[in-house]
Amino acid sequence: MKRKAPLIGVNKWSAIDSSVKDSIVADVIAKWDLEDTYSTKGKILTISRERYRGWRSTLHSTYKAYSTDAQRRANKPEDVTPEEWDYMINYFGTDLKFQVTSVYITRCSK
């Protein structure tokens, strides 16, 4: 999923193009020799959505672990390119909607 699902220009799973999601489904079905049914596709997409959200959450945790953008860039996660990490640093640091949602979630979880 990480090889196909974009980070740049996408802020949530529902914004990912359906052709990318179809490609993820096809890869999983082929790799695991699964039956190509509507139910199977739905399960694969549900799991992919959860993993995508988890991946972005992990990236945000890495972002929050450092206090400056220079430290964040020096500690880029292995599973993203430098361009993707720069984009995510900018997104986590400047996207107002993300920041408001992040603060709300943090307050609710206490």
Coordinates of C-alpha atoms in Angstrom, one line a residue:
M1 CA 0.0 0.0 0.0
K2 CA 2.8 2.4 0.9
R3 CA 4.4 2.0 -2.6
K4 CA 1.2 3.0 -4.3
A5 CA -0.7 5.4 -2.1
P6 CA 0.4 9.0 -2.4
L7 CA 1.2 11.3 0.4
I8 CA 1.8 14.5 -1.6
G9 CA -1.4 16.3 -2.5
V10 CA -3.6 14.0 -0.5
N11 CA -4.8 14.6 3.0
K12 CA -6.9 11.5 3.6
W13 CA -7.8 8.1 2.1
S14 CA -11.0 9.2 0.4
A15 CA -9.0 11.7 -1.7
I16 CA -6.9 9.0 -3.3
D17 CA -7.8 8.4 -6.9
S18 CA -9.9 5.2 -7.5
S19 CA -7.4 3.9 -10.0
V20 CA -4.7 3.8 -7.3
K21 CA -7.1 1.9 -5.0
D22 CA -8.0 -0.5 -7.8
S23 CA -4.3 -1.1 -8.3
I24 CA -3.8 -1.9 -4.6
V25 CA -6.7 -4.3 -4.7
A26 CA -5.4 -6.0 -7.8
D27 CA -1.9 -6.4 -6.3
V28 CA -3.2 -7.9 -3.1
I29 CA -5.5 -10.3 -4.9
A30 CA -2.7 -11.4 -7.2
K31 CA -0.1 -11.8 -4.4
W32 CA -2.4 -13.8 -2.1
D33 CA -4.3 -15.6 -4.8
L34 CA -7.7 -14.4 -3.5
E35 CA -11.0 -14.7 -5.1
D36 CA -11.9 -11.5 -7.0
T37 CA -15.3 -10.7 -5.5
Y38 CA -17.0 -7.5 -4.3
S39 CA -16.6 -8.7 -0.7
T40 CA -12.9 -9.3 -1.1
K41 CA -12.3 -5.9 -2.6
G42 CA -14.3 -4.2 0.2
K43 CA -12.2 -6.0 2.8
I44 CA -8.9 -5.1 1.1
L45 CA -10.0 -1.5 0.8
T46 CA -11.0 -1.3 4.5
I47 CA -7.7 -2.7 5.6
S48 CA -5.8 -0.5 3.2
R49 CA -7.6 2.6 4.5
E50 CA -6.8 1.7 8.1
R51 CA -3.2 1.1 7.3
Y52 CA -2.9 4.4 5.4
R53 CA -4.4 6.3 8.3
G54 CA -1.9 4.4 10.6
W55 CA 1.0 5.3 8.4
R56 CA 0.1 9.0 8.4
S57 CA -0.4 8.9 12.1
T58 CA 3.1 7.3 12.6
L59 CA 4.5 10.1 10.3
H60 CA 2.8 12.7 12.5
S61 CA 4.3 11.1 15.6
T62 CA 7.7 11.3 14.1
Y63 CA 7.1 14.9 13.2
K64 CA 6.0 15.7 16.8
A65 CA 9.1 14.0 18.3
Y66 CA 11.3 16.9 17.1
S67 CA 11.0 20.6 17.8
T68 CA 12.5 22.0 14.6
D69 CA 12.1 21.3 10.9
A70 CA 15.9 20.8 10.6
Q71 CA 15.7 18.1 13.2
R72 CA 12.7 16.5 11.4
R73 CA 14.5 16.5 8.1
A74 CA 17.6 15.0 9.7
N75 CA 15.4 12.1 11.1
K76 CA 13.3 11.2 8.0
P77 CA 11.4 8.0 8.3
E78 CA 12.8 5.2 6.1
D79 CA 9.6 4.5 4.2
V80 CA 9.2 8.0 2.6
T81 CA 11.2 9.9 0.1
P82 CA 12.8 13.2 1.0
E83 CA 10.2 15.0 -1.1
E84 CA 7.4 13.2 0.6
W85 CA 8.8 14.0 4.0
D86 CA 9.3 17.7 3.2
Y87 CA 5.7 17.8 2.1
M88 CA 4.5 16.1 5.3
I89 CA 6.6 18.5 7.5
N90 CA 4.9 21.4 5.7
Y91 CA 1.5 19.9 5.9
F92 CA 1.8 19.0 9.7
G93 CA 3.2 22.5 10.4
T94 CA 1.0 24.8 8.4
D95 CA -2.3 23.1 7.4
L96 CA -4.8 24.9 9.7
K97 CA -7.5 22.3 9.3
F98 CA -5.0 19.5 10.3
Q99 CA -3.8 21.5 13.3
V100 CA -7.3 22.2 14.6
T101 CA -8.2 18.5 14.2
S102 CA -5.0 17.4 15.9
V103 CA -5.5 19.6 18.9
Y104 CA -9.2 18.5 19.2
I105 CA -8.2 14.8 19.1
T106 CA -5.4 15.3 21.7
R107 CA -7.8 17.0 24.1
C108 CA -10.5 14.4 23.7
S109 CA -8.1 11.5 24.3
K110 CA -7.1 12.9 27.8

